[in-house]
Amino acid sequence: MIDTLDREIPAGEERLRLAVEGGVGVLTLCRPEKLNGWSWEASRQLGLYADRLRFDEDVRVVLLRAEGRAFCAGIDVTAPGGAITGRSAAERTHRYDEGIRWVHERFAAFARLPQPVVAAVQGFCLGFGFELALMADVRIAADDAVFALPEAQLGVAVDAGGDLRIARDAGAGWAKYLALTGRRIDAATAERRGLVQLVVPRDDLDTAARDTAAAVAANGPLAVRAIKRNIDAFADQGMAAALDRAALAAALTLTSDDAREGYTAKAARRPPGFDGR
């Protein structure tokens, strides 16, 4: 299966890298020079690795980590294929809707792995990065971690379900506060609200995350997988229908004039002038 992955992910194009170490599948975001910015290709590779991990009996737990000073600073707007085109607004909306649903499927394959996922988060954890971290079962943050869902500041709805997962884990009020304002919170605040389970000094992050992963890997694999499934079955009631709404809302806002204005204003480092079109 590794050979298949080698063919499907050309050398030099890796967005993630996988190593199996003593029952732990270490999945690393490996574009530190881009602050591990997310892209369509990153979503594709995440799905490939999820399929690889799912049936690997040697992997009892997955450690999701990142190289460099950021976990993931959000979308890499410079990545190829970042903008979807169409002959009309309706066609662009349709293509965005299908593309976002495709991303949801890759994220779902990762979130629904039978093995628990432990995330180690440092630095910027924004937008898609925050949404990816929220799919982990346990999140450990360095004390320099910063979390945000800034999509509304660009005139775009949250597209990968991060706001829904915050509502599940921290309550609807905190989901609305973070998604509606786009404001950043520090690791200590995220811990108080249940969005991360442990905060440690930056230099201790790797050790703390690996110790947690090792503790999970040492337990009975059938029991561990059953516990994850049972808790998810309770916590995720209604998630599938909500994600369908999220995909359509994101597609409609991504093709709006407001979204064009939001991205243009951000590039120009000026306040956006939204008018609801």
Coordinates of C-alpha atoms in Angstrom, one line a residue:
M1 CA 0.0 0.0 0.0
I2 CA 3.0 2.3 0.6
D3 CA 4.1 1.7 -2.9
T4 CA 0.7 2.7 -4.2
L5 CA 1.0 5.9 -2.3
D6 CA 4.4 6.6 -3.7
R7 CA 2.9 6.4 -7.1
E8 CA -0.1 8.6 -6.3
I9 CA 2.0 11.3 -4.5
P10 CA 4.9 12.4 -6.7
A11 CA 8.2 13.1 -5.0
G12 CA 8.4 16.8 -4.1
E13 CA 4.6 17.2 -4.0
E14 CA 4.0 15.8 -0.5
R15 CA 1.7 17.8 1.7
L16 CA 1.7 15.2 4.4
R17 CA 4.1 12.4 5.3
L18 CA 3.4 9.2 7.1
A19 CA 5.7 7.1 9.4
V20 CA 4.7 4.1 11.6
E21 CA 6.6 4.0 14.8
G22 CA 5.8 1.4 17.5
G23 CA 2.0 1.2 16.9
V24 CA 1.7 5.0 16.2
G25 CA 1.0 6.3 12.7
V26 CA 2.7 9.7 12.7
L27 CA 1.1 11.9 10.0
T28 CA 3.0 15.1 9.5
L29 CA 2.0 18.3 7.6
C30 CA 5.3 18.9 5.8
R31 CA 5.1 22.3 4.1
P32 CA 6.6 24.5 6.8
E33 CA 7.7 27.1 4.3
K34 CA 4.0 27.7 3.4
L35 CA 3.0 27.5 7.1
N36 CA 1.4 24.2 6.1
G37 CA -1.3 26.0 4.1
W38 CA -4.1 23.7 3.0
S39 CA -5.1 23.0 -0.6
W40 CA -7.2 20.7 -2.7
E41 CA -4.1 18.5 -3.1
A42 CA -3.7 18.4 0.7
S43 CA -7.3 17.1 1.0
R44 CA -6.6 14.5 -1.7
Q45 CA -3.5 13.2 0.2
L46 CA -5.3 13.2 3.5
G47 CA -7.9 10.9 2.0
L48 CA -5.2 8.6 0.6
Y49 CA -3.5 8.4 4.0
A50 CA -6.8 7.7 5.7
D51 CA -7.4 4.8 3.5
R52 CA -3.8 3.5 4.1
L53 CA -4.2 3.8 7.9
R54 CA -7.7 2.4 8.2
F55 CA -6.6 -1.2 7.4
D56 CA -3.1 -1.1 9.0
E57 CA -3.3 -3.5 11.9
D58 CA 0.1 -2.2 13.1
V59 CA -1.3 1.3 13.7
R60 CA -3.2 1.6 17.0
V61 CA -3.3 5.3 17.2
V62 CA -2.6 8.2 14.8
L63 CA -0.5 11.3 15.8
L64 CA -1.3 14.3 13.7
R65 CA 1.5 16.9 13.8
A66 CA 3.1 19.6 11.7
E67 CA 6.6 20.8 10.9
G68 CA 7.7 24.4 11.5
R69 CA 6.3 27.2 13.5
A70 CA 2.6 26.8 12.5
F71 CA 0.3 23.8 12.5
C72 CA -1.7 25.1 9.6
A73 CA -2.3 28.8 8.8
G74 CA -5.4 28.1 6.7
I75 CA -5.9 27.9 2.9
D76 CA -2.8 28.3 0.7
V77 CA -4.2 30.8 -1.8
T78 CA -1.1 30.3 -4.0
A79 CA -1.8 26.6 -4.5
P80 CA -2.7 25.4 -8.1
G81 CA -6.4 25.0 -8.7
G82 CA -7.3 27.2 -5.7
A83 CA -10.0 29.1 -7.5
I84 CA -12.9 27.3 -9.2
T85 CA -14.1 28.8 -12.4
G86 CA -17.3 28.4 -14.4
R87 CA -19.2 29.9 -17.4
S88 CA -21.8 31.3 -15.0
A89 CA -22.4 32.0 -11.3
A90 CA -24.6 29.0 -11.2
E91 CA -22.0 26.7 -12.7
R92 CA -19.3 28.1 -10.3
T93 CA -21.6 27.5 -7.4
H94 CA -22.3 23.9 -8.5
R95 CA -18.6 23.2 -8.9
Y96 CA -17.8 24.7 -5.5
D97 CA -20.5 22.7 -3.9
E98 CA -19.2 19.5 -5.4
G99 CA -15.7 20.3 -4.6
I100 CA -16.5 21.1 -0.9
R101 CA -18.5 17.9 -0.6
W102 CA -15.5 16.0 -2.0
V103 CA -13.3 17.6 0.7
H104 CA -15.9 16.7 3.3
E105 CA -15.6 13.1 2.2
R106 CA -11.8 13.1 2.6
F107 CA -12.1 14.7 6.0
A108 CA -14.8 12.2 7.0
A109 CA -12.5 9.3 6.1
F110 CA -9.9 10.8 8.4
A111 CA -12.3 11.7 11.2
R112 CA -13.9 8.3 11.1
L113 CA -10.7 6.3 11.3
P114 CA -11.1 3.4 13.6
Q115 CA -7.9 4.4 15.4
P116 CA -8.1 7.4 17.7
V117 CA -6.3 10.6 16.4
V118 CA -4.1 12.7 18.7
A119 CA -3.3 16.2 17.3
A120 CA -0.3 18.2 18.4
V121 CA -0.8 21.9 17.6
Q122 CA 1.7 24.8 17.6
G123 CA 1.6 28.3 16.3
F124 CA -1.1 29.3 13.9
C125 CA -4.1 27.0 13.7
L126 CA -6.5 28.9 11.5
G127 CA -9.4 28.2 9.1
F128 CA -8.9 24.8 7.5
G129 CA -6.1 24.1 10.0
F130 CA -8.4 24.6 12.9
E131 CA -11.1 22.5 11.2
L132 CA -8.5 19.7 10.7
A133 CA -7.4 19.8 14.3
L134 CA -11.0 19.6 15.5
M135 CA -11.4 16.3 13.7
A136 CA -8.9 14.7 16.1
D137 CA -10.1 12.8 19.1
V138 CA -7.6 14.5 21.5
R139 CA -5.9 17.8 21.0
I140 CA -2.7 18.9 22.7
A141 CA -1.6 22.5 22.1
A142 CA 1.6 24.3 22.7
D143 CA 1.3 27.5 24.7
D144 CA 2.0 29.5 21.6
A145 CA -0.9 28.1 19.6
V146 CA -3.5 30.5 18.2
F147 CA -6.9 29.4 16.9
A148 CA -9.5 31.1 14.7
L149 CA -12.1 30.7 12.0
P150 CA -11.6 33.8 9.9
E151 CA -13.8 32.9 7.0
A152 CA -16.6 35.5 7.7
Q153 CA -14.0 38.3 7.5
L154 CA -13.5 37.3 3.9
G155 CA -17.3 37.1 3.2
V156 CA -17.3 33.3 3.2
A157 CA -19.2 30.7 5.3
V158 CA -17.2 28.2 7.3
D159 CA -16.8 25.3 4.8
A160 CA -15.5 22.2 6.5
G161 CA -17.7 22.0 9.5
G162 CA -15.3 23.6 12.1
D163 CA -18.1 25.8 13.5
L164 CA -20.3 22.7 13.9
R165 CA -17.6 20.8 15.7
I166 CA -17.0 23.8 18.1
A167 CA -20.8 23.8 18.8
R168 CA -20.6 20.1 19.6
D169 CA -17.5 20.4 21.8
A170 CA -17.8 23.9 23.4
G171 CA -21.4 24.9 22.8
A172 CA -23.3 27.0 20.2
G173 CA -22.4 30.3 21.9
W174 CA -18.7 29.7 21.4
A175 CA -19.2 28.4 17.9
K176 CA -21.1 31.6 17.0
Y177 CA -18.6 33.9 18.7
L178 CA -15.6 32.4 16.9
A179 CA -17.2 32.0 13.5
L180 CA -19.2 35.2 13.4
T181 CA -16.3 37.5 14.6
G182 CA -13.3 35.6 13.2
R183 CA -11.4 36.5 16.3
R184 CA -8.4 34.6 17.5
I185 CA -8.1 32.8 20.8
D186 CA -5.0 31.5 22.6
A187 CA -4.3 28.0 23.8
A188 CA -5.3 28.7 27.4
T189 CA -8.8 29.9 26.2
A190 CA -9.2 26.9 23.9
E191 CA -8.4 24.6 26.8
R192 CA -10.9 26.3 29.1
R193 CA -13.6 25.9 26.5
G194 CA -12.8 22.2 25.9
L195 CA -11.4 22.7 22.4
V196 CA -8.0 21.3 23.5
Q197 CA -7.4 18.9 26.3
L198 CA -3.9 19.8 27.3
V199 CA -1.6 22.9 26.9
V200 CA 2.1 22.4 27.4
P201 CA 5.2 24.6 26.8
R202 CA 6.2 24.7 23.1
D203 CA 9.4 22.7 23.7
D204 CA 7.4 19.9 25.4
L205 CA 4.7 19.5 22.7
D206 CA 6.2 16.6 20.8
T207 CA 6.9 14.6 24.0
A208 CA 3.5 15.2 25.4
A209 CA 1.7 14.3 22.2
R210 CA 3.8 11.1 21.7
D211 CA 3.3 10.1 25.4
T212 CA -0.5 10.5 24.9
A213 CA -0.4 8.5 21.7
A214 CA 1.7 5.8 23.3
A215 CA -0.8 5.5 26.3
V216 CA -3.6 4.9 23.8
A217 CA -1.6 2.4 21.8
A218 CA -0.8 0.4 24.9
N219 CA -4.5 -0.3 25.6
G220 CA -6.6 -3.0 24.1
P221 CA -7.2 -2.1 20.4
L222 CA -10.7 -3.5 20.2
A223 CA -11.7 -1.6 23.3
V224 CA -10.1 1.6 22.1
R225 CA -11.8 1.5 18.8
A226 CA -15.2 0.6 20.3
I227 CA -14.9 3.6 22.7
K228 CA -14.2 6.0 19.9
R229 CA -17.1 4.7 17.8
N230 CA -19.5 4.8 20.7
I231 CA -18.7 8.4 21.7
D232 CA -18.7 9.6 18.1
A233 CA -22.1 8.0 17.5
F234 CA -23.5 10.0 20.4
A235 CA -21.6 13.3 19.7
D236 CA -22.1 13.4 15.9
Q237 CA -25.9 13.0 15.7
G238 CA -27.1 15.4 13.0
M239 CA -23.6 16.2 11.8
A240 CA -24.1 14.7 8.3
A241 CA -27.2 16.8 7.5
A242 CA -25.5 19.9 9.0
L243 CA -22.4 19.4 6.7
D244 CA -24.7 19.2 3.7
R245 CA -26.0 22.7 4.6
A246 CA -22.4 23.9 5.2
A247 CA -21.3 22.8 1.7
L248 CA -24.1 24.7 0.0
A249 CA -23.6 27.8 2.2
A250 CA -19.9 27.8 1.4
A251 CA -20.4 27.3 -2.3
L252 CA -22.9 30.2 -2.4
T253 CA -20.7 32.6 -0.5
L254 CA -17.5 31.6 -2.3
T255 CA -19.1 32.7 -5.6
S256 CA -20.5 36.0 -4.2
D257 CA -19.3 39.5 -4.9
D258 CA -18.6 39.8 -1.2
A259 CA -16.1 37.0 -1.3
R260 CA -14.2 38.6 -4.2
E261 CA -14.2 41.8 -2.2
G262 CA -13.0 40.1 0.9
Y263 CA -10.0 38.4 -0.7
T264 CA -9.1 41.5 -2.7
A265 CA -9.2 43.6 0.5
K266 CA -7.1 41.1 2.4
A267 CA -4.5 41.1 -0.4
A268 CA -4.5 44.9 -0.3
R269 CA -4.3 45.0 3.5
R270 CA -7.4 47.2 3.7
P271 CA -10.8 46.8 5.4
P272 CA -13.4 45.1 3.1
G273 CA -16.5 46.9 2.0
F274 CA -19.2 44.2 1.9
D275 CA -22.6 45.0 0.5
G276 CA -24.4 41.6 0.7
R277 CA -24.1 40.6 -3.0

